[in-house]
Amino acid sequence: MSVRVVARIRPLLDKDKELSKDIIVRAEGPEGKKNVVRIPNPKNESEEFSFTFNGVYDMSTSQEELFTNEVAPHLKSLFQGLDVTIFAYGVTGTGKTHTMRGGLKMSDRGVIPRLLSGIYRRGRKVSKDSGGETGVAVTLSYYEIYNDKVFDLFESPDKRSLAGLPLREKDGKTVVVGLSERACDDLKDFERLYIEANNNRSTAGTKLNAQSSRSHAILQVKVIQTNGDETLISTASAIDLAGSEDNRRTDNGKDRMVESASINKSLFVLSQCIDAIGRGDKRIPFRESKMTRVLSLGQNNGITIMILNLAPLRSYHLDTLSSLNVSSRAKRIEVREIENEVVFKQPPRGTSSIAGSNMQRQPLRPLANAHNANVSAPAQKADKPLKAFSVYTDRAKATGPPRAPGVVPQRSNSNRKRTSDSGVSTRPTKMVRPNPTTVRSAATAGMTAAKIEEMVEKKVSEILAAQAANQPRPAVVETISESVQKRLDALEKKIEESGANKDERTEGLRFLLMAKQHKERGEDTSALKMYEMALPFFPGQQKLLVKIENIKAKIQAKRENASQLADPFGQPVEVPARKTLATAPIMQLPTPQTSFEIPQPDTQSRRRKANIANESDDEYNGSGLADGDYEEDDSFSYKATKAKKPKVKTTAKPTLQVYNDAQPGSLTPRTKHLLDVVNSRDVVLIKGLTGVGAKKARDLVEFLDLQADEAGGRIETLGQLMAAPGMGTKTVEKAYDGIMV
Ligand SMILES: Nc1ncnc2c1ncn2[C@@H]1O[C@H](COP(=O)(O)OP(=O)(O)OP(=O)(O)O)[C@@H](O)[C@H]1O
């Protein structure tokens, strides 16, 4: 099924009460089945844009209503072995934390405490229905991604390592290595653990939200059902993303700005992933941020629900349009609905053998003890709220009001192994891995008429929009060749893995690298965004500021050009309110902060112009990233690396030692010579280094120029040199080996 995307408009806050005339976001549709968000066109308020979602919740929606409609129906699937992911997305201050966590009052409780309540209730039912044979245990993991680092929220902040916890891919899932997992037997346990852990979360007051989340928080609730030798594990993930911020409105100081840049970057990457999936790209940039790696949108099997939080006010206008844009694309993402497998207990290896789990560091209690004392048959009585658990005890029935046709998720996957809710004992017990081929063909075969209609609608609106703009269809996206992409991936990976250099500066360099990548693809708006995100890391950098100004001017010129083409009489081309379709306005919106731009075919020459004064237009075009540029350079080429392996091997040991001389004062003569050549900024000299071609040399000089005000604009260690765009371990090793001192 597709990712289910629902929007929730928050009510006015007390401080905003007098702004009721500024409410510009409305929910529309039949009562109880609203599914359209309407918002005026910022350029012409008499026109409106409309966005259709799977459900839209207006300002009067209660926490209970949202949970009952959107989450409770999936509890059954969770117990059938499907993973369920619920995440809240939106601009800062729009109510994500309120939706996910909520308040302590019964009626204010958000999705997470209600989810736990529902899980315990269903656990008791499963246990009862199996005559007490099935035991259900629940464990929690809870972590935050702060400044692109992962921290365990069950650990107190003073025990955190600076680098955070690493991520690894295991059995097709991203797992956090070393993350703790706490047994959570009942709601009282949950209440204690959750409140304690939330105190460890990074929050701070900003101008836009008195208690703003400065991190993405991910709660994983593992449901472990055991029956005899069989174990079925499924996970519910509830994710409260940090909100995007327009720093022109936040007045953020340096610390907040750095946090903000990191938040905005990860959300930007998320929007890029959504777009790349939508376009059917081969490469989805999940790895560009930890949040997207963990979320793995479209990669994870199971059920995914995206809750888009919106503020109703005019002051959020462009930000709201931006998040509407991103979310309306997300609903086209297909998620494979595959149940987790039943796993047999293997006595000698215990729980650590459970496939797909991340229990390697903190194994669960032995399976034999995994039965939850509270889920045996007599515990059914506990359906009646116990006093001690009252804060999070859910009295609501897990059945929602009738939905619109097509709103109920279609469980059409023919791969499903079981249709009844009769407990684990009835499950087939053979261990079968889902066959990817079958999954794929099932997905195609399961195409509904609605899906086909949606695809047709998408195509038609694309063609119409292209015609309106009097230009060819924008369907073909210019992509970088596979080999260059591989090299870019390798460079990203290297930067990520260079733990020693993973400081703020490296983070800033990553933004510059991404800016360069976008510029290479002709995505100027995205490149601009990345340059702006790099700015807090290189405050006041004249060169960077000039780049930003130049690219802004270029975008503006492009826009003016496009609007003249679209309408020779100078009228903006917008879709009148009555005719709007969710897909139609997307092509015509002003490019908002985090929205994806459709790359324009780059008609500029990809060659760098000799004229430095004209640098703004093509300073990075083709420099360092064009295919040919890497021909003689093996730093990113896997094949070339293999061929030259023996040579590298013989020198690997001494060079590795040399690379550890991170202190500028203690450099070896060879390192010093290499850095002197680099810092000379003389292209001819740099080109003379082994393995460094002309473009790489020019890139390096350009990069050093950008550093002009920082640390004397010099590269002080080999680690820094490796992190420079276009360089890498292999290139630096090669250059180092080639020096005769
Ligand atoms: N549906 C709602 N009903 C009542 N109050 C709400 C609602 N949604 C949000 N609020 C209030 O709005 C304010 C901002 O909400 P919240 O902190 O949840 O935003 P957020 O999107 O998580 O922001 P950030 O991204 O900065 O963390 C809070 O005071 C919250 O209580």
mmCIF file with all atom_site columns, C-alpha atoms in Angstrom, residues 323-451:
data_model
loop_
_atom_site.group_PDB
_atom_site.id
_atom_site.type_symbol
_atom_site.label_atom_id
_atom_site.label_alt_id
_atom_site.label_comp_id
_atom_site.label_asym_id
_atom_site.label_entity_id
_atom_site.label_seq_id
_atom_site.pdbx_PDB_ins_code
_atom_site.Cartn_x
_atom_site.Cartn_y
_atom_site.Cartn_z
_atom_site.occupancy
_atom_site.B_iso_or_equiv
_atom_site.pdbx_formal_charge
_atom_site.auth_seq_id
_atom_site.auth_comp_id
_atom_site.auth_asym_id
_atom_site.auth_atom_id
_atom_site.pdbx_PDB_model_num
ATOM 1   C CA . SER A 1 323 ? 5.257   21.041  3.601   1.00 0.00 ? 323 SER A CA 1
ATOM 2   C CA . LEU A 1 324 ? 1.966   20.481  1.755   1.00 0.00 ? 324 LEU A CA 1
ATOM 3   C CA . ASN A 1 325 ? 3.970   20.054  -1.408  1.00 0.00 ? 325 ASN A CA 1
ATOM 4   C CA . VAL A 1 326 ? 6.355   17.506  0.083   1.00 0.00 ? 326 VAL A CA 1
ATOM 5   C CA . SER A 1 327 ? 3.612   15.539  1.801   1.00 0.00 ? 327 SER A CA 1
ATOM 6   C CA . SER A 1 328 ? 1.339   15.357  -1.174  1.00 0.00 ? 328 SER A CA 1
ATOM 7   C CA . ARG A 1 329 ? 4.175   13.663  -3.027  1.00 0.00 ? 329 ARG A CA 1
ATOM 8   C CA . ALA A 1 330 ? 4.794   11.280  -0.141  1.00 0.00 ? 330 ALA A CA 1
ATOM 9   C CA . LYS A 1 331 ? 1.386   9.718   -0.519  1.00 0.00 ? 331 LYS A CA 1
ATOM 10  C CA . ARG A 1 332 ? 2.488   8.167   -3.795  1.00 0.00 ? 332 ARG A CA 1
ATOM 11  C CA . ILE A 1 333 ? 5.226   6.151   -2.151  1.00 0.00 ? 333 ILE A CA 1
ATOM 12  C CA . GLU A 1 334 ? 4.493   2.465   -2.157  1.00 0.00 ? 334 GLU A CA 1
ATOM 13  C CA . VAL A 1 335 ? 5.429   0.435   0.897   1.00 0.00 ? 335 VAL A CA 1
ATOM 14  C CA . ARG A 1 336 ? 5.589   -3.313  0.694   1.00 0.00 ? 336 ARG A CA 1
ATOM 15  C CA . GLU A 1 337 ? 3.294   -4.841  3.211   1.00 0.00 ? 337 GLU A CA 1
ATOM 16  C CA . ILE A 1 338 ? 5.207   -7.875  4.362   1.00 0.00 ? 338 ILE A CA 1
ATOM 17  C CA . GLU A 1 339 ? 4.827   -9.539  7.702   1.00 0.00 ? 339 GLU A CA 1
ATOM 18  C CA . ASN A 1 340 ? 7.863   -10.365 9.768   1.00 0.00 ? 340 ASN A CA 1
ATOM 19  C CA . GLU A 1 341 ? 8.683   -14.017 9.912   1.00 0.00 ? 341 GLU A CA 1
ATOM 20  C CA . VAL A 1 342 ? 7.967   -16.382 12.749  1.00 0.00 ? 342 VAL A CA 1
ATOM 21  C CA . VAL A 1 343 ? 11.255  -17.480 14.215  1.00 0.00 ? 343 VAL A CA 1
ATOM 22  C CA . PHE A 1 344 ? 11.886  -20.697 16.055  1.00 0.00 ? 344 PHE A CA 1
ATOM 23  C CA . LYS A 1 345 ? 13.501  -20.531 19.409  1.00 0.00 ? 345 LYS A CA 1
ATOM 24  C CA . GLN A 1 346 ? 17.047  -21.916 19.151  1.00 0.00 ? 346 GLN A CA 1
ATOM 25  C CA . PRO A 1 347 ? 18.010  -22.773 22.683  1.00 0.00 ? 347 PRO A CA 1
ATOM 26  C CA . PRO A 1 348 ? 21.789  -22.450 22.495  1.00 0.00 ? 348 PRO A CA 1
ATOM 27  C CA . ARG A 1 349 ? 21.724  -19.018 20.850  1.00 0.00 ? 349 ARG A CA 1
ATOM 28  C CA . GLY A 1 350 ? 18.900  -17.437 22.749  1.00 0.00 ? 350 GLY A CA 1
ATOM 29  C CA . THR A 1 351 ? 17.208  -14.288 21.608  1.00 0.00 ? 351 THR A CA 1
ATOM 30  C CA . SER A 1 352 ? 20.167  -12.823 19.800  1.00 0.00 ? 352 SER A CA 1
ATOM 31  C CA . SER A 1 353 ? 19.383  -15.054 16.840  1.00 0.00 ? 353 SER A CA 1
ATOM 32  C CA . ILE A 1 354 ? 16.086  -13.408 16.124  1.00 0.00 ? 354 ILE A CA 1
ATOM 33  C CA . ALA A 1 355 ? 16.185  -12.325 12.523  1.00 0.00 ? 355 ALA A CA 1
ATOM 34  C CA . GLY A 1 356 ? 15.725  -8.691  11.736  1.00 0.00 ? 356 GLY A CA 1
ATOM 35  C CA . SER A 1 357 ? 16.001  -7.453  15.273  1.00 0.00 ? 357 SER A CA 1
ATOM 36  C CA . ASN A 1 358 ? 18.723  -5.260  16.664  1.00 0.00 ? 358 ASN A CA 1
ATOM 37  C CA . MET A 1 359 ? 19.310  -7.129  19.823  1.00 0.00 ? 359 MET A CA 1
ATOM 38  C CA . GLN A 1 360 ? 22.972  -7.820  19.450  1.00 0.00 ? 360 GLN A CA 1
ATOM 39  C CA . ARG A 1 361 ? 24.029  -5.505  22.235  1.00 0.00 ? 361 ARG A CA 1
ATOM 40  C CA . GLN A 1 362 ? 21.219  -5.775  24.686  1.00 0.00 ? 362 GLN A CA 1
ATOM 41  C CA . PRO A 1 363 ? 19.567  -9.142  24.328  1.00 0.00 ? 363 PRO A CA 1
ATOM 42  C CA . LEU A 1 364 ? 16.030  -9.490  25.496  1.00 0.00 ? 364 LEU A CA 1
ATOM 43  C CA . ARG A 1 365 ? 15.293  -11.541 28.487  1.00 0.00 ? 365 ARG A CA 1
ATOM 44  C CA . PRO A 1 366 ? 15.471  -15.229 27.529  1.00 0.00 ? 366 PRO A CA 1
ATOM 45  C CA . LEU A 1 367 ? 12.429  -16.248 25.568  1.00 0.00 ? 367 LEU A CA 1
ATOM 46  C CA . ALA A 1 368 ? 11.370  -18.619 28.267  1.00 0.00 ? 368 ALA A CA 1
ATOM 47  C CA . ASN A 1 369 ? 10.905  -15.631 30.516  1.00 0.00 ? 369 ASN A CA 1
ATOM 48  C CA . ALA A 1 370 ? 9.488   -13.383 27.874  1.00 0.00 ? 370 ALA A CA 1
ATOM 49  C CA . HIS A 1 371 ? 5.900   -14.005 28.809  1.00 0.00 ? 371 HIS A CA 1
ATOM 50  C CA . ASN A 1 372 ? 4.351   -10.897 30.156  1.00 0.00 ? 372 ASN A CA 1
ATOM 51  C CA . ALA A 1 373 ? 2.868   -11.536 33.521  1.00 0.00 ? 373 ALA A CA 1
ATOM 52  C CA . ASN A 1 374 ? 0.140   -9.081  32.737  1.00 0.00 ? 374 ASN A CA 1
ATOM 53  C CA . VAL A 1 375 ? -1.036  -10.668 29.563  1.00 0.00 ? 375 VAL A CA 1
ATOM 54  C CA . SER A 1 376 ? -2.204  -14.027 30.793  1.00 0.00 ? 376 SER A CA 1
ATOM 55  C CA . ALA A 1 377 ? -5.877  -14.853 30.573  1.00 0.00 ? 377 ALA A CA 1
ATOM 56  C CA . PRO A 1 378 ? -6.962  -13.558 33.961  1.00 0.00 ? 378 PRO A CA 1
ATOM 57  C CA . ALA A 1 379 ? -5.369  -10.232 33.156  1.00 0.00 ? 379 ALA A CA 1
ATOM 58  C CA . GLN A 1 380 ? -8.247  -9.586  30.819  1.00 0.00 ? 380 GLN A CA 1
ATOM 59  C CA . LYS A 1 381 ? -9.915  -7.950  33.735  1.00 0.00 ? 381 LYS A CA 1
ATOM 60  C CA . ALA A 1 382 ? -7.360  -5.218  33.472  1.00 0.00 ? 382 ALA A CA 1
ATOM 61  C CA . ASP A 1 383 ? -9.297  -3.824  30.513  1.00 0.00 ? 383 ASP A CA 1
ATOM 62  C CA . LYS A 1 384 ? -10.944 -1.865  33.214  1.00 0.00 ? 384 LYS A CA 1
ATOM 63  C CA . PRO A 1 385 ? -8.539  0.941   33.963  1.00 0.00 ? 385 PRO A CA 1
ATOM 64  C CA . LEU A 1 386 ? -6.367  0.260   36.936  1.00 0.00 ? 386 LEU A CA 1
ATOM 65  C CA . LYS A 1 387 ? -5.819  3.291   39.090  1.00 0.00 ? 387 LYS A CA 1
ATOM 66  C CA . ALA A 1 388 ? -2.093  3.072   39.060  1.00 0.00 ? 388 ALA A CA 1
ATOM 67  C CA . PHE A 1 389 ? -2.022  3.163   35.254  1.00 0.00 ? 389 PHE A CA 1
ATOM 68  C CA . SER A 1 390 ? -4.724  5.709   34.862  1.00 0.00 ? 390 SER A CA 1
ATOM 69  C CA . VAL A 1 391 ? -2.668  8.416   33.205  1.00 0.00 ? 391 VAL A CA 1
ATOM 70  C CA . TYR A 1 392 ? -2.149  6.376   30.096  1.00 0.00 ? 392 TYR A CA 1
ATOM 71  C CA . THR A 1 393 ? -5.038  3.953   30.195  1.00 0.00 ? 393 THR A CA 1
ATOM 72  C CA . ASP A 1 394 ? -7.035  4.166   27.045  1.00 0.00 ? 394 ASP A CA 1
ATOM 73  C CA . ARG A 1 395 ? -10.749 3.714   27.300  1.00 0.00 ? 395 ARG A CA 1
ATOM 74  C CA . ALA A 1 396 ? -11.434 4.490   23.694  1.00 0.00 ? 396 ALA A CA 1
ATOM 75  C CA . LYS A 1 397 ? -12.658 1.738   21.430  1.00 0.00 ? 397 LYS A CA 1
ATOM 76  C CA . ALA A 1 398 ? -10.209 0.965   18.722  1.00 0.00 ? 398 ALA A CA 1
ATOM 77  C CA . THR A 1 399 ? -12.738 1.269   15.986  1.00 0.00 ? 399 THR A CA 1
ATOM 78  C CA . GLY A 1 400 ? -13.100 4.463   14.105  1.00 0.00 ? 400 GLY A CA 1
ATOM 79  C CA . PRO A 1 401 ? -16.089 6.092   12.521  1.00 0.00 ? 401 PRO A CA 1
ATOM 80  C CA . PRO A 1 402 ? -16.929 4.981   9.021   1.00 0.00 ? 402 PRO A CA 1
ATOM 81  C CA . ARG A 1 403 ? -14.378 6.113   6.482   1.00 0.00 ? 403 ARG A CA 1
ATOM 82  C CA . ALA A 1 404 ? -14.560 7.304   2.962   1.00 0.00 ? 404 ALA A CA 1
ATOM 83  C CA . PRO A 1 405 ? -14.382 4.588   0.347   1.00 0.00 ? 405 PRO A CA 1
ATOM 84  C CA . GLY A 1 406 ? -10.759 4.097   -0.518  1.00 0.00 ? 406 GLY A CA 1
ATOM 85  C CA . VAL A 1 407 ? -9.595  5.702   2.687   1.00 0.00 ? 407 VAL A CA 1
ATOM 86  C CA . VAL A 1 408 ? -9.275  2.420   4.529   1.00 0.00 ? 408 VAL A CA 1
ATOM 87  C CA . PRO A 1 409 ? -5.854  1.004   3.712   1.00 0.00 ? 409 PRO A CA 1
ATOM 88  C CA . GLN A 1 410 ? -6.216  -1.745  1.155   1.00 0.00 ? 410 GLN A CA 1
ATOM 89  C CA . ARG A 1 411 ? -4.592  -4.889  2.455   1.00 0.00 ? 411 ARG A CA 1
ATOM 90  C CA . SER A 1 412 ? -4.225  -6.233  -1.022  1.00 0.00 ? 412 SER A CA 1
ATOM 91  C CA . ASN A 1 413 ? -0.826  -7.823  -0.781  1.00 0.00 ? 413 ASN A CA 1
ATOM 92  C CA . SER A 1 414 ? -1.125  -11.342 -2.033  1.00 0.00 ? 414 SER A CA 1
ATOM 93  C CA . ASN A 1 415 ? 1.940   -12.260 -0.060  1.00 0.00 ? 415 ASN A CA 1
ATOM 94  C CA . ARG A 1 416 ? 0.093   -12.052 3.177   1.00 0.00 ? 416 ARG A CA 1
ATOM 95  C CA . LYS A 1 417 ? 0.435   -15.253 5.056   1.00 0.00 ? 417 LYS A CA 1
ATOM 96  C CA . ARG A 1 418 ? -2.540  -14.960 7.323   1.00 0.00 ? 418 ARG A CA 1
ATOM 97  C CA . THR A 1 419 ? -5.827  -13.230 7.302   1.00 0.00 ? 419 THR A CA 1
ATOM 98  C CA . SER A 1 420 ? -7.334  -14.089 10.632  1.00 0.00 ? 420 SER A CA 1
ATOM 99  C CA . ASP A 1 421 ? -6.519  -12.522 13.957  1.00 0.00 ? 421 ASP A CA 1
ATOM 100 C CA . SER A 1 422 ? -6.508  -15.786 15.702  1.00 0.00 ? 422 SER A CA 1
ATOM 101 C CA . GLY A 1 423 ? -3.131  -15.707 17.329  1.00 0.00 ? 423 GLY A CA 1
ATOM 102 C CA . VAL A 1 424 ? 0.327   -16.947 16.606  1.00 0.00 ? 424 VAL A CA 1
ATOM 103 C CA . SER A 1 425 ? -0.417  -20.622 17.054  1.00 0.00 ? 425 SER A CA 1
ATOM 104 C CA . THR A 1 426 ? -2.299  -20.722 13.765  1.00 0.00 ? 426 THR A CA 1
ATOM 105 C CA . ARG A 1 427 ? 0.538   -19.270 11.754  1.00 0.00 ? 427 ARG A CA 1
ATOM 106 C CA . PRO A 1 428 ? 2.374   -21.435 9.268   1.00 0.00 ? 428 PRO A CA 1
ATOM 107 C CA . THR A 1 429 ? 5.517   -22.520 10.973  1.00 0.00 ? 429 THR A CA 1
ATOM 108 C CA . LYS A 1 430 ? 7.939   -23.047 8.112   1.00 0.00 ? 430 LYS A CA 1
ATOM 109 C CA . MET A 1 431 ? 10.593  -20.406 7.856   1.00 0.00 ? 431 MET A CA 1
ATOM 110 C CA . VAL A 1 432 ? 10.086  -18.848 4.471   1.00 0.00 ? 432 VAL A CA 1
ATOM 111 C CA . ARG A 1 433 ? 11.892  -15.776 3.355   1.00 0.00 ? 433 ARG A CA 1
ATOM 112 C CA . PRO A 1 434 ? 9.678   -13.491 1.329   1.00 0.00 ? 434 PRO A CA 1
ATOM 113 C CA . ASN A 1 435 ? 10.726  -13.817 -2.297  1.00 0.00 ? 435 ASN A CA 1
ATOM 114 C CA . PRO A 1 436 ? 11.518  -10.360 -3.626  1.00 0.00 ? 436 PRO A CA 1
ATOM 115 C CA . THR A 1 437 ? 10.387  -11.332 -7.120  1.00 0.00 ? 437 THR A CA 1
ATOM 116 C CA . THR A 1 438 ? 7.034   -12.434 -5.801  1.00 0.00 ? 438 THR A CA 1
ATOM 117 C CA . VAL A 1 439 ? 6.739   -9.247  -3.811  1.00 0.00 ? 439 VAL A CA 1
ATOM 118 C CA . ARG A 1 440 ? 7.415   -7.150  -6.865  1.00 0.00 ? 440 ARG A CA 1
ATOM 119 C CA . SER A 1 441 ? 4.999   -8.969  -9.097  1.00 0.00 ? 441 SER A CA 1
ATOM 120 C CA . ALA A 1 442 ? 2.364   -8.939  -6.399  1.00 0.00 ? 442 ALA A CA 1
ATOM 121 C CA . ALA A 1 443 ? 2.744   -5.198  -6.146  1.00 0.00 ? 443 ALA A CA 1
ATOM 122 C CA . THR A 1 444 ? 2.181   -4.784  -9.871  1.00 0.00 ? 444 THR A CA 1
ATOM 123 C CA . ALA A 1 445 ? -0.684  -7.211  -9.981  1.00 0.00 ? 445 ALA A CA 1
ATOM 124 C CA . GLY A 1 446 ? -2.306  -5.457  -7.039  1.00 0.00 ? 446 GLY A CA 1
ATOM 125 C CA . MET A 1 447 ? -2.671  -2.172  -8.924  1.00 0.00 ? 447 MET A CA 1
ATOM 126 C CA . THR A 1 448 ? -6.124  -0.885  -8.301  1.00 0.00 ? 448 THR A CA 1
ATOM 127 C CA . ALA A 1 449 ? -8.206  1.217   -10.632 1.00 0.00 ? 449 ALA A CA 1
ATOM 128 C CA . ALA A 1 450 ? -7.665  4.117   -8.237  1.00 0.00 ? 450 ALA A CA 1
ATOM 129 C CA . LYS A 1 451 ? -3.915  3.693   -8.519  1.00 0.00 ? 451 LYS A CA 1
#
